[in-house]
Coordinates of C-alpha atoms in Angstrom, one line a residue:
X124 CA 75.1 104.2 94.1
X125 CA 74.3 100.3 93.5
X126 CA 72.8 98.7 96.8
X127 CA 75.8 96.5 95.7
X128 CA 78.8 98.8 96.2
X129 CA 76.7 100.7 99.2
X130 CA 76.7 97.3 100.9
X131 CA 80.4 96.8 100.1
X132 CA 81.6 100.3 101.5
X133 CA 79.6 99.4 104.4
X134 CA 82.1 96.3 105.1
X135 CA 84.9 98.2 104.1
X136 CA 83.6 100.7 107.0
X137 CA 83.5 97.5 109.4
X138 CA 86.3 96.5 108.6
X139 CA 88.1 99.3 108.6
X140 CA 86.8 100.1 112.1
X141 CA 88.0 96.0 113.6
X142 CA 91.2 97.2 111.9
X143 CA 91.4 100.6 113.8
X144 CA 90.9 99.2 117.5
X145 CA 93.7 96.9 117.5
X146 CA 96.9 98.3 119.3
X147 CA 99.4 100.5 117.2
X148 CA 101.7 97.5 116.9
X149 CA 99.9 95.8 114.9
X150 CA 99.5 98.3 112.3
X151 CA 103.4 98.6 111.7
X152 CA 103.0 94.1 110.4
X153 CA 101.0 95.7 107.5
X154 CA 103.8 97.8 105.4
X155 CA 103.3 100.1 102.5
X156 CA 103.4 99.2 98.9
X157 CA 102.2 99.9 96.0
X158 CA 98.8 99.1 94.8
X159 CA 100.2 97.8 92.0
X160 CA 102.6 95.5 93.0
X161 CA 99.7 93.4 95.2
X162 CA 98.0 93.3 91.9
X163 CA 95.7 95.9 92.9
X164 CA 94.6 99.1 90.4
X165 CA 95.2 102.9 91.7
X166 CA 92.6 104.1 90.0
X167 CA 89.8 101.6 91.1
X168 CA 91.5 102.8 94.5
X169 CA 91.0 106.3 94.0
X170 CA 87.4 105.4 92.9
X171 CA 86.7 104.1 95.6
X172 CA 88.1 107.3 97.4
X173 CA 85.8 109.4 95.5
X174 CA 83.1 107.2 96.5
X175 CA 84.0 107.8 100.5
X176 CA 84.5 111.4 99.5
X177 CA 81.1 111.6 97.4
X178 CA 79.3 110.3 100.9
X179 CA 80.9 112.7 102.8
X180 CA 79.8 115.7 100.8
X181 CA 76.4 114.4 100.8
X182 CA 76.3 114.7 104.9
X183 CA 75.6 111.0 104.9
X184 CA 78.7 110.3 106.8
X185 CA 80.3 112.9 108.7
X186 CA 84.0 111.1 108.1
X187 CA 85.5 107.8 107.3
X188 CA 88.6 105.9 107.2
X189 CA 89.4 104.2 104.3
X190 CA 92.0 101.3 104.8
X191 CA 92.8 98.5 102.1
X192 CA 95.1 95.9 103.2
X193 CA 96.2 92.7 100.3
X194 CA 98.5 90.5 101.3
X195 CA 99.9 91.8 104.3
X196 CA 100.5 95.3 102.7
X197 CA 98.7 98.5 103.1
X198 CA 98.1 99.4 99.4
X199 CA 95.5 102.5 100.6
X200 CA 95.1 104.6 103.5
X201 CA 93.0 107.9 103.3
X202 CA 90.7 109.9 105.7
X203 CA 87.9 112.0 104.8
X204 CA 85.8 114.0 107.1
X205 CA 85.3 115.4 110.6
X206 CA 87.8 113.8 112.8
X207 CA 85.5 115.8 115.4
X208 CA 82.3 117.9 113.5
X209 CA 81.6 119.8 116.8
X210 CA 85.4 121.4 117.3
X211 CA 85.4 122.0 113.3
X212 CA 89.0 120.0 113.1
X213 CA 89.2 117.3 109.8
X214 CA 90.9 114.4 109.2
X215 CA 94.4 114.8 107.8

């Protein structure tokens, strides 16, 4: 991994954590759509999946949340990992 990108997924992981603490309502302003349509690429998405997923399997994480928002639309939303390591249950 590039120091680049391993800074990027790092802000990704910041941001993705801001994003998590607000309150539920909030979540439901940022509708699904199509990576696509926002002028976004699935498979750069999914990349950057694997990348998440290539961390985890590594034990340098032990789970993640991945959440890209553009333009007021969720355009990718996947977990990967322990939700909690200790009771053995995963993110779904």
């Amino acid at each position: 991994m590039t120091r680049y990108f391993s800074s990027s997924l790092l802000s990704l992981f910041t941001i993705g954590s801001a994003l998590l603490s607000l309150p539920i309502s909030v979540h439901s302003d940022f509708p699904m759509a199509t990576p696509e349509s926002q002028g976004l690429s699935s498979e750069s998405l999914n990349e950057l999946g694997d990348v998440v997923q290539f961390y985890f399997d590594n034990e340098m994480i032990v789970g993640a949340e991945l959440l890209v928002i553009k333009n007021r639309c969720t355009v990718f939303h996947q977990a990967y990992g322990w939700m909690d390591r200790k009771k053995g249950n995963r993110w779904r």
